[in-house]
Coordinates of N, CA, C and O in Angstrom, one line a residue:
M1 N 1.0 -20.9 6.9 CA 0.8 -19.7 7.7 C 0.1 -18.7 6.8 O 0.5 -18.4 5.7
A2 N -1.0 -18.1 7.3 CA -1.6 -17.0 6.6 C -0.8 -15.7 6.7 O -0.3 -15.4 7.7
R3 N -0.7 -15.0 5.6 CA 0.0 -13.7 5.6 C -0.9 -12.6 5.1 O -1.8 -12.8 4.3
T4 N -0.7 -11.4 5.7 CA -1.5 -10.3 5.3 C -0.6 -9.3 4.6 O 0.4 -8.9 5.1
L5 N -1.1 -8.8 3.4 CA -0.4 -7.8 2.6 C -1.3 -6.6 2.6 O -2.5 -6.7 2.3
I6 N -0.7 -5.4 3.0 CA -1.5 -4.2 2.9 C -0.8 -3.3 1.9 O 0.4 -3.0 2.0
L7 N -1.6 -3.0 0.8 CA -1.1 -2.1 -0.2 C -1.7 -0.8 0.0 O -2.9 -0.6 0.1
M8 N -0.9 0.2 0.1 CA -1.4 1.6 0.4 C -0.9 2.6 -0.6 O 0.3 2.6 -1.0
R9 N -1.7 3.4 -1.1 CA -1.3 4.6 -1.9 C -1.0 5.7 -1.0 O -1.7 5.9 0.0
H10 N 0.0 6.5 -1.3 CA 0.4 7.6 -0.4 C -0.8 8.6 -0.2 O -1.7 8.6 -1.0
G11 N -0.6 9.4 0.8 CA -1.6 10.5 1.0 C -1.6 11.6 -0.1 O -0.7 11.6 -0.9
K12 N -2.6 12.4 -0.1 CA -2.8 13.5 -1.0 C -1.5 14.4 -1.0 O -1.1 14.8 0.1
S13 N -0.9 14.6 -2.1 CA 0.3 15.4 -2.2 C 0.1 16.8 -2.6 O -1.0 17.2 -3.2
A14 N 1.0 17.6 -2.2 CA 1.0 19.0 -2.6 C 1.8 19.2 -3.9 O 2.5 18.2 -4.4
Y15 N 1.6 20.3 -4.6 CA 2.3 20.6 -5.9 C 3.0 21.9 -5.8 O 2.7 22.9 -6.5
P16 N 4.0 22.0 -4.9 CA 4.8 23.3 -4.8 C 5.5 23.6 -6.1 O 6.0 22.7 -6.8
D17 N 5.6 24.8 -6.5 CA 6.3 25.3 -7.7 C 7.8 24.9 -7.5 O 8.4 25.0 -6.5
G18 N 8.4 24.4 -8.6 CA 9.8 24.1 -8.7 C 10.2 22.8 -8.0 O 11.4 22.6 -7.9
V19 N 9.3 22.0 -7.6 CA 9.6 20.8 -6.9 C 9.3 19.6 -7.8 O 8.2 19.5 -8.3
D20 N 10.3 18.8 -8.1 CA 10.1 17.6 -9.0 C 9.1 16.6 -8.4 O 8.9 16.6 -7.1
D21 N 8.6 15.7 -9.2 CA 7.5 14.8 -8.7 C 8.0 14.0 -7.5 O 7.3 13.8 -6.6
H22 N 9.2 13.4 -7.6 CA 9.7 12.6 -6.5 C 9.8 13.3 -5.2 O 9.7 12.6 -4.1
Q23 N 10.0 14.6 -5.2 CA 10.2 15.3 -4.0 C 9.0 16.0 -3.4 O 9.0 16.7 -2.4
R24 N 7.8 15.8 -4.1 CA 6.6 16.5 -3.7 C 6.2 16.0 -2.3 O 6.1 14.8 -2.1
P25 N 5.9 16.9 -1.4 CA 5.5 16.5 0.0 C 4.0 16.3 0.0 O 3.2 16.5 -0.9
L26 N 3.5 15.8 1.2 CA 2.1 15.7 1.4 C 1.4 17.1 1.6 O 2.0 18.0 2.2
A27 N 0.2 17.2 1.2 CA -0.6 18.3 1.5 C -1.2 18.1 2.9 O -1.2 17.0 3.4
P28 N -1.6 19.2 3.6 CA -2.3 19.0 4.9 C -3.3 17.9 4.9 O -3.4 17.1 5.8
R29 N -4.2 17.9 3.8 CA -5.2 16.8 3.7 C -4.6 15.4 3.7 O -5.1 14.5 4.3
G30 N -3.4 15.3 3.0 CA -2.7 14.0 2.9 C -2.2 13.5 4.3 O -2.3 12.3 4.6
R31 N -1.7 14.5 5.1 CA -1.3 14.1 6.5 C -2.5 13.6 7.3 O -2.4 12.7 8.1
R32 N -3.6 14.3 7.2 CA -4.8 13.9 7.9 C -5.3 12.5 7.4 O -5.6 11.7 8.3
Q33 N -5.3 12.3 6.1 CA -5.8 11.0 5.6 C -4.9 9.9 6.1 O -5.4 8.9 6.5
A34 N -3.6 10.1 6.0 CA -2.6 9.1 6.5 C -2.8 8.8 8.0 O -2.7 7.6 8.4
G35 N -3.0 9.8 8.7 CA -3.3 9.6 10.2 C -4.5 8.8 10.4 O -4.5 7.9 11.3
M36 N -5.6 9.1 9.7 CA -6.8 8.3 9.8 C -6.6 6.8 9.4 O -7.1 5.9 10.0
A37 N -5.8 6.7 8.3 CA -5.5 5.3 7.8 C -4.7 4.6 8.9 O -4.9 3.4 9.1
G38 N -3.7 5.2 9.5 CA -3.0 4.6 10.6 C -3.8 4.1 11.8 O -3.7 3.0 12.3
R39 N -4.8 5.0 12.2 CA -5.7 4.6 13.2 C -6.6 3.4 12.8 O -6.8 2.5 13.6
W40 N -7.0 3.4 11.6 CA -7.9 2.3 11.1 C -7.0 1.0 11.1 O -7.5 0.0 11.5
L41 N -5.8 1.1 10.7 CA -4.9 -0.1 10.6 C -4.7 -0.6 12.1 O -4.8 -1.9 12.3
Q42 N -4.5 0.2 13.0 CA -4.2 -0.2 14.4 C -5.5 -0.8 15.0 O -5.4 -1.8 15.8
E43 N -6.7 -0.3 14.6 CA -7.9 -0.8 15.2 C -8.4 -2.1 14.6 O -9.2 -2.8 15.2
T44 N -8.1 -2.3 13.3 CA -8.7 -3.4 12.6 C -7.8 -4.5 12.0 O -8.3 -5.5 11.6
Q45 N -6.5 -4.2 12.0 CA -5.6 -5.2 11.3 C -4.6 -5.7 12.2 O -4.3 -5.1 13.3
P46 N -4.0 -6.9 11.9 CA -2.9 -7.4 12.7 C -1.7 -6.5 12.7 O -1.5 -5.6 11.8
P47 N -0.8 -6.6 13.7 CA 0.3 -5.7 13.8 C 1.2 -5.9 12.5 O 1.4 -7.0 12.0
I48 N 1.7 -4.7 12.1 CA 2.6 -4.8 10.9 C 4.0 -5.1 11.3 O 4.6 -4.6 12.2
D49 N 4.5 -6.2 10.6 CA 5.9 -6.7 10.9 C 7.0 -6.0 10.1 O 8.1 -6.0 10.5
A50 N 6.6 -5.6 8.9 CA 7.7 -5.0 8.0 C 7.0 -4.1 7.0 O 5.8 -4.3 6.7
V51 N 7.8 -3.1 6.6 CA 7.3 -2.1 5.6 C 8.3 -2.0 4.5 O 9.5 -2.0 4.7
R52 N 7.7 -1.9 3.3 CA 8.5 -1.6 2.1 C 7.8 -0.3 1.6 O 6.6 -0.2 1.3
C53 N 8.7 0.8 1.4 CA 8.1 2.1 1.1 C 8.9 2.7 -0.1 O 10.2 2.6 -0.1
S54 N 8.2 3.4 -1.0 CA 8.9 4.1 -2.0 C 9.8 5.2 -1.4 O 9.5 5.6 -0.3
T55 N 10.8 5.6 -2.1 CA 11.7 6.6 -1.6 C 11.1 8.1 -1.8 O 11.7 9.0 -1.4
A56 N 10.0 8.2 -2.5 CA 9.4 9.5 -2.7 C 9.1 10.2 -1.4 O 8.7 9.5 -0.5
T57 N 9.2 11.5 -1.4 CA 8.9 12.3 -0.2 C 7.5 12.0 0.4 O 7.3 11.8 1.6
R58 N 6.5 12.0 -0.5 CA 5.1 11.9 -0.1 C 4.9 10.5 0.5 O 4.0 10.3 1.4
T59 N 5.6 9.4 0.1 CA 5.4 8.1 0.7 C 6.1 8.0 2.0 O 5.5 7.5 3.0
R60 N 7.2 8.6 2.1 CA 7.9 8.7 3.4 C 7.1 9.4 4.5 O 7.0 9.0 5.6
E61 N 6.5 10.6 4.1 CA 5.7 11.3 5.0 C 4.4 10.6 5.3 O 3.9 10.7 6.4
T62 N 3.8 9.8 4.4 CA 2.7 9.0 4.6 C 3.0 8.0 5.7 O 2.3 7.8 6.7
L63 N 4.1 7.3 5.6 CA 4.6 6.3 6.6 C 4.7 7.0 7.9 O 4.2 6.4 8.9
A64 N 5.3 8.1 8.0 CA 5.5 8.8 9.3 C 4.2 9.1 9.9 O 4.0 9.0 11.1
A65 N 3.2 9.6 9.1 CA 1.9 9.9 9.7 C 1.1 8.7 10.1 O 0.2 8.8 10.9
L66 N 1.4 7.5 9.6 CA 0.7 6.3 10.0 C 1.0 5.9 11.4 O 0.2 5.3 12.1
G67 N 2.2 6.2 11.9 CA 2.6 5.8 13.2 C 3.0 4.4 13.3 O 3.1 3.8 14.4
V68 N 3.4 3.8 12.2 CA 3.9 2.4 12.1 C 5.3 2.4 12.6 O 6.1 3.2 12.2
T69 N 5.6 1.4 13.5 CA 7.0 1.4 14.0 C 7.8 0.1 13.5 O 8.9 -0.1 14.0
A70 N 7.2 -0.6 12.6 CA 7.9 -1.8 12.1 C 9.2 -1.4 11.3 O 9.3 -0.3 10.8
P71 N 10.1 -2.4 11.1 CA 11.3 -2.1 10.3 C 10.9 -1.7 8.9 O 9.9 -2.3 8.3
V72 N 11.6 -0.8 8.3 CA 11.3 -0.3 7.0 C 12.4 -0.4 6.0 O 13.6 -0.2 6.4
V73 N 12.1 -0.8 4.8 CA 13.0 -0.8 3.7 C 12.5 0.2 2.7 O 11.4 0.1 2.2
F74 N 13.3 1.3 2.4 CA 12.9 2.3 1.4 C 13.5 1.8 0.1 O 14.7 1.5 0.0
D75 N 12.7 1.7 -0.9 CA 13.1 1.1 -2.2 C 12.7 2.0 -3.3 O 11.5 2.2 -3.6
A76 N 13.7 2.4 -4.1 CA 13.4 3.3 -5.2 C 12.6 2.6 -6.3 O 12.0 3.2 -7.2
A77 N 12.7 1.3 -6.4 CA 12.0 0.5 -7.4 C 10.5 0.6 -7.3 O 9.8 0.3 -8.2
I78 N 10.0 1.0 -6.1 CA 8.5 1.1 -5.9 C 8.0 2.3 -6.7 O 6.8 2.3 -7.2
Y79 N 8.8 3.3 -6.8 CA 8.4 4.6 -7.5 C 8.1 4.2 -9.0 O 9.0 3.7 -9.7
E80 N 6.9 4.5 -9.5 CA 6.5 4.2 -10.9 C 6.6 2.7 -11.3 O 6.7 2.3 -12.4
A81 N 6.5 1.8 -10.3 CA 6.6 0.4 -10.5 C 5.3 -0.2 -11.1 O 4.2 0.3 -10.8
R82 N 5.5 -1.2 -11.9 CA 4.4 -1.9 -12.5 C 4.1 -3.1 -11.6 O 4.9 -3.4 -10.7
P83 N 2.9 -3.7 -11.7 CA 2.6 -4.9 -10.8 C 3.7 -6.0 -10.8 O 3.9 -6.5 -9.7
A84 N 4.3 -6.3 -11.9 CA 5.3 -7.4 -11.9 C 6.4 -7.1 -10.9 O 6.9 -7.9 -10.2
T85 N 6.9 -5.8 -11.0 CA 8.0 -5.4 -10.1 C 7.5 -5.4 -8.6 O 8.3 -5.9 -7.8
L86 N 6.3 -4.9 -8.3 CA 5.8 -4.9 -7.0 C 5.6 -6.3 -6.4 O 6.0 -6.6 -5.3
I87 N 5.2 -7.2 -7.2 CA 5.0 -8.6 -6.8 C 6.4 -9.2 -6.5 O 6.5 -9.9 -5.5
E88 N 7.4 -8.9 -7.3 CA 8.7 -9.4 -7.0 C 9.2 -8.9 -5.7 O 9.9 -9.6 -5.0
L89 N 9.0 -7.6 -5.4 CA 9.4 -7.1 -4.1 C 8.7 -7.7 -3.0 O 9.3 -8.0 -1.9
I90 N 7.4 -8.0 -3.1 CA 6.6 -8.7 -2.1 C 7.2 -10.1 -1.8 O 7.4 -10.6 -0.7
Q91 N 7.6 -10.8 -2.9 CA 8.1 -12.1 -2.8 C 9.4 -12.2 -2.0 O 9.8 -13.2 -1.6
L92 N 10.1 -11.0 -1.9 CA 11.4 -11.0 -1.2 C 11.2 -10.9 0.3 O 12.2 -10.9 1.1
A93 N 10.0 -10.7 0.8 CA 9.8 -10.5 2.3 C 10.2 -11.8 3.0 O 10.1 -12.9 2.5
D94 N 10.8 -11.6 4.2 CA 11.2 -12.7 5.0 C 10.0 -13.5 5.5 O 8.9 -13.0 5.7
D95 N 10.2 -14.8 5.6 CA 9.1 -15.7 6.0 C 8.7 -15.5 7.5 O 7.6 -15.9 7.8
D96 N 9.4 -14.8 8.3 CA 9.0 -14.5 9.6 C 8.0 -13.3 9.7 O 7.5 -13.0 10.7
V97 N 7.8 -12.6 8.5 CA 6.9 -11.5 8.4 C 5.5 -12.1 8.2 O 5.3 -12.7 7.1
A98 N 4.6 -11.8 9.1 CA 3.2 -12.2 8.9 C 2.4 -11.1 8.2 O 1.5 -11.4 7.4
T99 N 2.7 -9.8 8.5 CA 2.0 -8.7 7.9 C 2.9 -7.7 7.3 O 3.8 -7.2 8.0
L100 N 2.8 -7.5 6.0 CA 3.7 -6.6 5.2 C 2.9 -5.4 4.7 O 1.8 -5.6 4.1
L101 N 3.4 -4.2 4.9 CA 2.8 -3.0 4.4 C 3.7 -2.5 3.3 O 4.9 -2.4 3.4
L102 N 3.1 -2.3 2.1 CA 3.8 -1.7 0.9 C 3.1 -0.4 0.6 O 1.9 -0.3 0.4
I103 N 3.9 0.7 0.7 CA 3.4 2.1 0.4 C 4.0 2.6 -0.9 O 5.2 2.6 -1.1
G104 N 3.1 2.9 -1.9 CA 3.6 3.3 -3.2 C 2.6 4.3 -3.8 O 2.0 5.1 -3.2
H105 N 2.5 4.1 -5.1 CA 1.8 5.1 -6.0 C 0.8 4.5 -6.9 O 0.8 3.3 -7.1
A106 N 0.0 5.3 -7.5 CA -0.9 4.9 -8.6 C -0.1 5.1 -9.9 O 0.6 6.1 -10.0
P107 N -0.3 4.3 -10.8 CA -1.3 3.2 -10.9 C -0.7 1.8 -10.3 O -1.5 0.8 -10.3
G108 N 0.5 1.8 -9.8 CA 1.0 0.5 -9.3 C 0.2 -0.2 -8.2 O 0.0 -1.4 -8.3
M109 N -0.2 0.6 -7.2 CA -0.9 0.0 -6.1 C -2.2 -0.6 -6.5 O -2.5 -1.7 -6.2
P110 N -3.1 0.2 -7.2 CA -4.4 -0.4 -7.6 C -4.2 -1.6 -8.5 O -5.0 -2.6 -8.4
Q111 N -3.3 -1.5 -9.5 CA -3.2 -2.5 -10.5 C -2.7 -3.8 -9.8 O -3.1 -4.9 -10.1
T112 N -1.8 -3.7 -8.8 CA -1.2 -4.8 -8.1 C -2.3 -5.5 -7.2 O -2.4 -6.7 -7.2
A113 N -3.1 -4.6 -6.5 CA -4.2 -5.2 -5.7 C -5.1 -6.0 -6.6 O -5.5 -7.1 -6.2
W114 N -5.5 -5.4 -7.7 CA -6.4 -6.1 -8.6 C -5.8 -7.4 -9.1 O -6.5 -8.5 -9.2
E115 N -4.6 -7.4 -9.5 CA -3.9 -8.5 -10.1 C -3.8 -9.7 -9.0 O -3.9 -10.8 -9.4
L116 N -3.5 -9.3 -7.8 CA -3.3 -10.3 -6.8 C -4.6 -11.0 -6.3 O -4.6 -12.1 -5.8
A117 N -5.7 -10.2 -6.4 CA -7.0 -10.7 -5.8 C -7.6 -11.9 -6.7 O -7.7 -11.7 -7.9
S118 N -7.9 -12.9 -6.0 CA -8.6 -14.0 -6.7 C -10.1 -13.8 -6.7 O -10.8 -14.4 -7.5
N119 N -10.6 -13.0 -5.8 CA -12.1 -12.8 -5.6 C -12.5 -11.5 -6.1 O -12.9 -10.6 -5.4
R120 N -12.5 -11.3 -7.4 CA -12.7 -10.0 -8.0 C -14.2 -9.7 -8.1 O -14.5 -8.6 -8.6
D121 N -15.1 -10.5 -7.6 CA -16.5 -10.2 -7.6 C -17.0 -9.9 -6.3 O -18.2 -9.7 -6.1
C122 N -16.2 -9.8 -5.3 CA -16.6 -9.4 -3.9 C -16.8 -7.9 -3.8 O -16.3 -7.1 -4.6
A123 N -17.5 -7.4 -2.8 CA -17.7 -6.0 -2.6 C -16.4 -5.2 -2.5 O -16.4 -4.1 -3.2
P124 N -15.4 -5.6 -1.8 CA -14.2 -4.8 -1.8 C -13.5 -4.6 -3.2 O -13.0 -3.6 -3.5
A125 N -13.6 -5.7 -3.9 CA -13.0 -5.7 -5.3 C -13.8 -4.8 -6.2 O -13.2 -4.0 -7.0
I126 N -15.1 -4.8 -6.1 CA -15.9 -3.9 -6.9 C -15.6 -2.5 -6.6 O -15.5 -1.6 -7.5
E127 N -15.5 -2.2 -5.3 CA -15.1 -0.8 -4.9 C -13.7 -0.4 -5.4 O -13.5 0.7 -5.9
L128 N -12.8 -1.3 -5.2 CA -11.4 -1.1 -5.7 C -11.3 -0.8 -7.2 O -10.6 0.0 -7.6
S129 N -12.1 -1.5 -7.9 CA -12.1 -1.4 -9.4 C -12.6 0.0 -9.9 O -12.3 0.4 -11.0
G130 N -13.3 0.7 -9.0 CA -13.8 2.0 -9.4 C -12.8 3.1 -9.3 O -12.6 3.9 -10.2
K131 N -12.1 3.1 -8.1 CA -11.1 4.2 -7.9 C -10.3 3.8 -6.7 O -10.8 3.2 -5.8
F132 N -9.0 4.1 -6.7 CA -8.1 3.8 -5.6 C -7.5 5.2 -5.2 O -6.4 5.5 -5.6
P133 N -8.2 6.0 -4.4 CA -7.8 7.3 -4.1 C -6.6 7.4 -3.2 O -6.1 6.3 -2.7
T134 N -6.0 8.5 -3.0 CA -4.9 8.7 -2.1 C -5.3 8.2 -0.7 O -6.4 8.3 -0.2
S135 N -4.3 7.6 0.0 CA -4.4 7.0 1.3 C -5.3 5.7 1.4 O -5.5 5.2 2.4
A136 N -5.8 5.2 0.2 CA -6.6 4.0 0.2 C -5.7 2.8 0.6 O -4.5 2.8 0.3
L137 N -6.4 1.8 1.1 CA -5.7 0.6 1.6 C -6.4 -0.6 1.0 O -7.6 -0.8 1.2
A138 N -5.7 -1.5 0.4 CA -6.2 -2.8 0.0 C -5.5 -3.9 0.9 O -4.3 -3.9 1.0
I139 N -6.3 -4.7 1.5 CA -5.8 -5.7 2.5 C -6.1 -7.1 1.8 O -7.2 -7.4 1.5
L140 N -5.0 -7.8 1.6 CA -5.1 -9.2 1.0 C -4.5 -10.2 1.9 O -3.6 -9.9 2.7
R141 N -5.1 -11.4 1.9 CA -4.6 -12.5 2.6 C -4.0 -13.6 1.7 O -4.6 -13.9 0.7
F142 N -2.9 -14.2 2.1 CA -2.2 -15.2 1.3 C -1.9 -16.4 2.2 O -1.6 -16.2 3.4
D143 N -2.0 -17.6 1.7 CA -1.5 -18.8 2.4 C -0.2 -19.1 1.8 O 0.1 -18.9 0.6
G144 N 0.7 -19.7 2.6 CA 2.0 -20.1 2.2 C 3.0 -19.0 2.4 O 2.8 -18.0 3.2
S145 N 4.2 -19.1 1.8 CA 5.2 -18.1 2.0 C 5.1 -16.9 1.0 O 4.4 -17.0 0.0
W146 N 5.8 -15.9 1.4 CA 5.8 -14.7 0.5 C 6.3 -15.0 -0.9 O 5.8 -14.4 -1.9
S147 N 7.2 -15.9 -1.0 CA 7.8 -16.3 -2.3 C 6.7 -16.9 -3.2 O 6.9 -17.0 -4.4
D148 N 5.6 -17.4 -2.6 CA 4.5 -18.0 -3.4 C 3.5 -17.0 -3.9 O 2.6 -17.3 -4.6
V149 N 3.6 -15.7 -3.5 CA 2.7 -14.7 -3.9 C 2.7 -14.6 -5.5 O 3.8 -14.4 -6.1
A150 N 1.5 -14.6 -6.1 CA 1.4 -14.6 -7.5 C 0.1 -14.0 -7.9 O -0.8 -13.9 -7.0
P151 N -0.1 -13.6 -9.1 CA -1.4 -13.1 -9.6 C -2.6 -14.1 -9.2 O -2.4 -15.3 -9.3
A152 N -3.6 -13.6 -8.7 CA -4.9 -14.3 -8.3 C -4.6 -15.3 -7.2 O -5.4 -16.2 -7.0
A153 N -3.6 -15.1 -6.4 CA -3.3 -16.0 -5.3 C -3.8 -15.5 -4.0 O -3.7 -16.2 -3.0
G154 N -4.2 -14.3 -3.9 CA -4.7 -13.7 -2.6 C -6.1 -13.5 -2.6 O -6.8 -13.5 -3.6
E155 N -6.6 -13.3 -1.3 CA -8.0 -13.0 -1.1 C -8.1 -11.6 -0.7 O -7.5 -11.2 0.4
L156 N -8.8 -10.7 -1.4 CA -9.0 -9.3 -1.0 C -10.0 -9.3 0.1 O -11.2 -9.7 -0.1
L157 N -9.6 -8.9 1.3 CA -10.4 -8.9 2.5 C -11.1 -7.5 2.7 O -12.3 -7.5 3.1
H158 N -10.4 -6.4 2.4 CA -10.9 -5.1 2.7 C -10.3 -4.1 1.6 O -9.2 -4.3 1.2
F159 N -11.1 -3.1 1.3 CA -10.7 -2.0 0.6 C -11.2 -0.8 1.4 O -12.4 -0.6 1.6
H160 N -10.2 0.0 2.0 CA -10.6 1.1 2.9 C -10.1 2.4 2.4 O -8.9 2.5 2.0
I161 N -11.0 3.4 2.4 CA -10.6 4.8 2.1 C -10.8 5.6 3.3 O -12.0 5.8 3.8
P162 N -9.8 6.1 3.9 CA -9.9 6.8 5.2 C -10.6 8.2 4.9 O -10.2 8.9 4.0
R163 N -11.6 8.4 5.7 CA -12.4 9.7 5.5 C -12.7 10.2 6.9 O -13.0 9.5 7.8

């Protein structure tokens, strides 16, 4: 069974005085970006079956703006996670999940997308290697079960920056 993994960086965040990094909310631009990303996902991608989301305020607000209604697991391990940790979390997805959305932060999201892609010479990979801005989405396809997800095991299908 083919599986779709969507790696998303949170929307543009605000920097209010006295608010620690984990609690920073989205800026108005971030809410707009996330809304555009949600529309793009609904128009171009298969329905999302499950979501894993960082516990940070800006990732939770990004998820809310996407309009995704799939079951969500909020996981503190996504905050400041390295690719190995994110891959382990992906491997935990249930096999009845065909499309998984993971919402997190830089540098974890771009590094994980790059590490998982086997086709690093395609146009989406070349674009991804340049910059992975806020609200960007990397769409990868895998064959087999989630537990088989490993470096260079996926095909990068799209890299989308909502504008």
